Tab-separated table of C-alpha atoms in Angstrom:
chain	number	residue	atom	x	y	z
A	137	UNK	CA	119.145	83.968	97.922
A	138	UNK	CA	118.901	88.020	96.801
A	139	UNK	CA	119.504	86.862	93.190
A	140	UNK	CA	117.498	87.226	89.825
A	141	UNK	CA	118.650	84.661	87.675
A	142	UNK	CA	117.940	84.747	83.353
A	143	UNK	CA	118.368	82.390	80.737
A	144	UNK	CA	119.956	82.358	77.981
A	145	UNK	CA	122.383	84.786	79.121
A	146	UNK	CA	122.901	85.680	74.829
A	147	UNK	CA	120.426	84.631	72.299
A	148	UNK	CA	120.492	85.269	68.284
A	149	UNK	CA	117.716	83.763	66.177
A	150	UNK	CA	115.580	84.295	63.134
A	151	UNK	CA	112.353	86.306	62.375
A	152	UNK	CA	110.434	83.037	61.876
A	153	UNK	CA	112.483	81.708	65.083
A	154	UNK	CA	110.393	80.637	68.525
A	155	UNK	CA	112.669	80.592	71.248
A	156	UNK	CA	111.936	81.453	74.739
A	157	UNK	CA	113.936	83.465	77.701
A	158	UNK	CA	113.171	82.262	81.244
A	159	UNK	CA	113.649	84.203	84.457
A	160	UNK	CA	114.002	82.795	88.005
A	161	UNK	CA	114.014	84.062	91.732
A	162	UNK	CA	114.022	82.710	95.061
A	163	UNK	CA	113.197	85.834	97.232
A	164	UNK	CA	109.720	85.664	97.640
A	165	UNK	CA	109.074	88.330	95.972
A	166	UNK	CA	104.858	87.800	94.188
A	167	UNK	CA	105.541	91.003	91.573
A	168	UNK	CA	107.767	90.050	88.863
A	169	UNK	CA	108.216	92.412	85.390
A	170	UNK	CA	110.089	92.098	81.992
A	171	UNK	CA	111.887	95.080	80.649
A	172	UNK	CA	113.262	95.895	77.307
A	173	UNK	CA	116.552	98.327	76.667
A	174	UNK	CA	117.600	99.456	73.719
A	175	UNK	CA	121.236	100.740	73.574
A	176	UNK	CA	122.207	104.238	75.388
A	177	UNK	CA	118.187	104.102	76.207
A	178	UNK	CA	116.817	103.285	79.973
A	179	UNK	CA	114.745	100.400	80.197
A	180	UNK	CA	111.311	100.536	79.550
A	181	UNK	CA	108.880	98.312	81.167
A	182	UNK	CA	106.716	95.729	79.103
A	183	UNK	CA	104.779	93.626	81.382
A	184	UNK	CA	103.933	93.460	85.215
A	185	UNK	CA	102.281	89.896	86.761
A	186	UNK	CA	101.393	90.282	90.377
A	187	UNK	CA	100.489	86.663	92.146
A	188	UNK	CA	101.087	85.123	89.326
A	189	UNK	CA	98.540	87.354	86.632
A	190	UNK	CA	99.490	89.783	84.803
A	191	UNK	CA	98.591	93.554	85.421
A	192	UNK	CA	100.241	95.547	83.254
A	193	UNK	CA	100.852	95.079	79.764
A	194	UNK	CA	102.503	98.269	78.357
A	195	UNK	CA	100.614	97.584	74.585
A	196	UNK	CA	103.538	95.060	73.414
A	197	UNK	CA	103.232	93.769	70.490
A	198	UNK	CA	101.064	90.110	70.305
A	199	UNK	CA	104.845	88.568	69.074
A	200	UNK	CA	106.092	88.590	72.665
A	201	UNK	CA	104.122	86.866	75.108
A	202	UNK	CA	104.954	86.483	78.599
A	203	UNK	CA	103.752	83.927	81.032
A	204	UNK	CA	104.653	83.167	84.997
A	205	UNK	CA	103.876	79.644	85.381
A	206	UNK	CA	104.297	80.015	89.323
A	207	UNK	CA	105.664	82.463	91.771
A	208	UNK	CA	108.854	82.079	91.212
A	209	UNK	CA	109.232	82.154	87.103
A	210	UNK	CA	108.843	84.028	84.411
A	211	UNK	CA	108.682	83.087	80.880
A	212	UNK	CA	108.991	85.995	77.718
A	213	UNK	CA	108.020	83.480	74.661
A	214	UNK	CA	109.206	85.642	71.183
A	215	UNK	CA	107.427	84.229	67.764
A	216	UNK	CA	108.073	86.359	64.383
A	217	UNK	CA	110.052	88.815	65.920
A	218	UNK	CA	111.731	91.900	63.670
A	219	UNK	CA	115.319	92.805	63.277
A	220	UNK	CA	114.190	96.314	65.813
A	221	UNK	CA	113.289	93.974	68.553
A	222	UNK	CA	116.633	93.119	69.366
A	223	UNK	CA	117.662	94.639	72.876
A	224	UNK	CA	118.685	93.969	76.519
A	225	UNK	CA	115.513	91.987	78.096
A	226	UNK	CA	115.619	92.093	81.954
A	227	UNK	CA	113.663	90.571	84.260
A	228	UNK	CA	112.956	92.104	87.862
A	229	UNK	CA	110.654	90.971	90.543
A	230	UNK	CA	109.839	92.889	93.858
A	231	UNK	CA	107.580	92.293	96.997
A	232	UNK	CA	104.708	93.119	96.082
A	233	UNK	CA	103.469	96.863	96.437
A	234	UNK	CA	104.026	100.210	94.474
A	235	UNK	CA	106.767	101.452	97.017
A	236	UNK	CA	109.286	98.473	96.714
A	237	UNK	CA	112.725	98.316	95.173
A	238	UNK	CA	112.714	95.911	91.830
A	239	UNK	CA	115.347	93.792	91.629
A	240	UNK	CA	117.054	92.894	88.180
A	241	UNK	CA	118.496	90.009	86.951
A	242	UNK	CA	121.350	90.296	84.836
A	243	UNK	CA	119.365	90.572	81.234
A	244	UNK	CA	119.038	88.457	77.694
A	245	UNK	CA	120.903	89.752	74.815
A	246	UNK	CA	118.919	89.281	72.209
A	247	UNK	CA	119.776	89.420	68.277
A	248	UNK	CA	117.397	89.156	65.861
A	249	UNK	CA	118.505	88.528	61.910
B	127	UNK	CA	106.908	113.256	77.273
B	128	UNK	CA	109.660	112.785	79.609
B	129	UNK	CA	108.435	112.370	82.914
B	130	UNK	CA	111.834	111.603	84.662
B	131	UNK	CA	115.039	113.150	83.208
B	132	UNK	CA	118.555	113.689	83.646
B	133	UNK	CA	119.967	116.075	81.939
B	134	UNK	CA	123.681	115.309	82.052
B	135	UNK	CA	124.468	112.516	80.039
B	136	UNK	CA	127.940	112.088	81.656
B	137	UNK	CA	129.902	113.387	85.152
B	138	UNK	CA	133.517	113.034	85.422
B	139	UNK	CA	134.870	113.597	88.866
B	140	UNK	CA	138.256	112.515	90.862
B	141	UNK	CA	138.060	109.614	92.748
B	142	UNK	CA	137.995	110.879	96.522
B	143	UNK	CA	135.850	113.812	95.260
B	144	UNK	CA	131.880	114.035	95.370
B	145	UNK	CA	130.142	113.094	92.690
B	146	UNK	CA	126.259	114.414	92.384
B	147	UNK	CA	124.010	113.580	89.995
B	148	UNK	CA	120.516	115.050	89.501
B	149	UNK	CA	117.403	113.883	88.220
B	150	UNK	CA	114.079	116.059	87.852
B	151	UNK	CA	110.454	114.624	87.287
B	152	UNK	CA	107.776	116.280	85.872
B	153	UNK	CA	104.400	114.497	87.676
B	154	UNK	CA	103.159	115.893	91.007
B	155	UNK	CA	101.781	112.407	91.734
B	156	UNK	CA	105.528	110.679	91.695
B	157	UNK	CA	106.118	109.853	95.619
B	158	UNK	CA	108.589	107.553	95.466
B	159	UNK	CA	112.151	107.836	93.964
B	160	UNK	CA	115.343	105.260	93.802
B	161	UNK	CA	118.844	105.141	92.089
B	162	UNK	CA	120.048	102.331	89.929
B	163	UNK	CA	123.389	101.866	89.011
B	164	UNK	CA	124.415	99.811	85.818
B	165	UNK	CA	127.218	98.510	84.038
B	166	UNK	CA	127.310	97.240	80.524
B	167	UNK	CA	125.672	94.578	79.556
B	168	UNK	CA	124.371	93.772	83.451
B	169	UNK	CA	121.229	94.547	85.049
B	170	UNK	CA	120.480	97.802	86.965
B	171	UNK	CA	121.213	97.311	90.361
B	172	UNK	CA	119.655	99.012	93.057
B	173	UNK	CA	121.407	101.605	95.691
B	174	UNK	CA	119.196	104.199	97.113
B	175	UNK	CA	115.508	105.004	97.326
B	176	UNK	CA	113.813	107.716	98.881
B	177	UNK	CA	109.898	108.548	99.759
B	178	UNK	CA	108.388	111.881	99.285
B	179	UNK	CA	107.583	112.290	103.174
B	180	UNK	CA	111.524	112.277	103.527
B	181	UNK	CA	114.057	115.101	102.171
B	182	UNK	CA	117.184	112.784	102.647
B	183	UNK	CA	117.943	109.287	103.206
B	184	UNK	CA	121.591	107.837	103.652
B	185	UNK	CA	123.484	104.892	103.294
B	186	UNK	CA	126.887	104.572	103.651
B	187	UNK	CA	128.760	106.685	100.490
B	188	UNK	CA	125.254	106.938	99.055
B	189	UNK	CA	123.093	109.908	100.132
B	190	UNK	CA	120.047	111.071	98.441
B	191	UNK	CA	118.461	114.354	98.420
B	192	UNK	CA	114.521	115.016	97.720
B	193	UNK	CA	113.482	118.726	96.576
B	194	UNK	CA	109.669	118.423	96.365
B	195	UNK	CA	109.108	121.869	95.492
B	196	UNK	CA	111.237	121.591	92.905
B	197	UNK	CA	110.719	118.449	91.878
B	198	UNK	CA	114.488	117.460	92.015
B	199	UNK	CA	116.616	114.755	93.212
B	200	UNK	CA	120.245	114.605	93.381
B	201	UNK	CA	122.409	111.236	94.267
B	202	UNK	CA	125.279	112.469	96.217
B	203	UNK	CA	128.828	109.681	96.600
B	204	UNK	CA	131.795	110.763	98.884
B	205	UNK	CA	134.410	109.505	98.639
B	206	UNK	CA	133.808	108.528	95.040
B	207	UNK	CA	135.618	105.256	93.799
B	208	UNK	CA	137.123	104.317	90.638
B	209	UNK	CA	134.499	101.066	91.016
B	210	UNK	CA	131.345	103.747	90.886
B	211	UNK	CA	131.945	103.920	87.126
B	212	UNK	CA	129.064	103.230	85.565
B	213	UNK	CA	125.639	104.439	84.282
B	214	UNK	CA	123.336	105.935	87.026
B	215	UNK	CA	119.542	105.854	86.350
B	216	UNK	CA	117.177	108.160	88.396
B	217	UNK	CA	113.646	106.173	88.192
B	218	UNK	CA	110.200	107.258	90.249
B	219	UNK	CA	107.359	104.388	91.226
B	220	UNK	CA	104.135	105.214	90.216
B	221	UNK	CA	101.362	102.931	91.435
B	222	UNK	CA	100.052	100.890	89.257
B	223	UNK	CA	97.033	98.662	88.511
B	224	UNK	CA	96.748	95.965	91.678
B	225	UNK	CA	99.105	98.482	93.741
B	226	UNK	CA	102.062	96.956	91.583
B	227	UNK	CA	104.415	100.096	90.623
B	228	UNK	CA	106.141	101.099	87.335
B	229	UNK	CA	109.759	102.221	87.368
B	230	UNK	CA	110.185	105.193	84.788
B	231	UNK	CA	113.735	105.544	84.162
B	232	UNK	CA	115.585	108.947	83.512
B	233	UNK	CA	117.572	108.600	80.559
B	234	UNK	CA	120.816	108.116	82.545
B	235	UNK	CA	124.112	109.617	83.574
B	236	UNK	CA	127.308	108.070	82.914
B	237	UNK	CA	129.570	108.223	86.274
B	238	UNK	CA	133.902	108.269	85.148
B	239	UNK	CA	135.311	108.592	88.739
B	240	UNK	CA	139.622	109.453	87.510
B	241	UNK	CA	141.728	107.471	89.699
């Protein structure tokens, strides 16, 4: 299984909305990250867990938090979020390392009103 | 500060043709490059990646090219395909905290191979 899988594949809610997107993978892989795109922008990265804790979060705002509730999921829980937050989310995970290819799942479209 | 940038924002080449696409990076410390490719509303998906103790690395239509002294990389596809259409991202690893890296993305090249 080479796949990273995300749910919901669309998602449109409200600004006083909690709603949750969920990442999966089967490879292995202990590093796992959640990126945000913006249209015609690259991704930029938000947070990094490695075995499970997280390592790098890229000063996100407190309305998104993540959580990895084992090695092979990912959660991105969204509370109060603003009409600019809407974007791509992806979800990658890798071996862990600095020099290993990240692997993306297929990304959250995500509308806020 | 753009640390990683490509600065075409679109390549349009006959299919059967080469198609290269460049990326240059700003930080002395980046030593590890790859190449995503993405179509809309998909995930990047990986192709190439190359270390700085290499100059090339190859794989099948896909070769990549590693300047150092420069600080360039180009993504080189022969024959190109109508099917490489897409968005190519240029992105360097830098270690991060725990030896986990962070991908920074160039801002991308859109790839129209003409059939």
């Amino acid at each position: 299984d080479t796949e990273v899988t995300q749910t919901p594949k669309h998602l449109v809610m409200g600004m006083t909305n909690k709603k949750s997107l969920k990442c999966e993978q089967h490879m292995g892989h202990r590093a796992m990250y959640w990126y945000k795109q913006k249209a015609k922008k690259p991704p930029e990265l938000m947070f990094v867990y490695s075995y499970e804790k997280l390592s790098i979060n890229e000063s996100v705002p407190s309305r998104f938090s993540p959580e990895c509730p084992n090695s092979s999921l990912l959660n991105l829980h969204l509370h109060a979020l603003q009409p600019e937050d809407s974007a791509l989310y992806l979800c990658a995970s890798s071996r862990r390392g600095s020099y290993n290819e990240q692997f993306f799942g297929p990304g959250t479209r995500l509308t806020v009103l | 500060d753009q640390q990683v940038k490509q600065n075409s924002p679109s390549l349009s080449v006959q299919e059967g043709r080469i198609s290269i696409l460049n990326c240059d990076y700003t930080n002395s410390m980046f030593d590890y490059f790859l190449w995503y490719k993405k179509y809309p509303a998909e995930g990047p998906t990986f192709l190439i990646s190359i270390s700085s103790i290499k100059d090339k690395n190859e794989d099948g239509r896909f070769t990549v090219f590693l300047n150092k002294s420069a600080k360039h990389l180009s993504l080189h596809i022969v024959p190109s395909q109508p099917g490489d259409s897409a968005v190519y991202f240029c992105a360097s690893l830098s270690g991060g905290s725990g030896n986990t890296g962070k991908l920074i993305f160039g801002q991308g090249t859109t790839l129209q191979v003409k059939p």
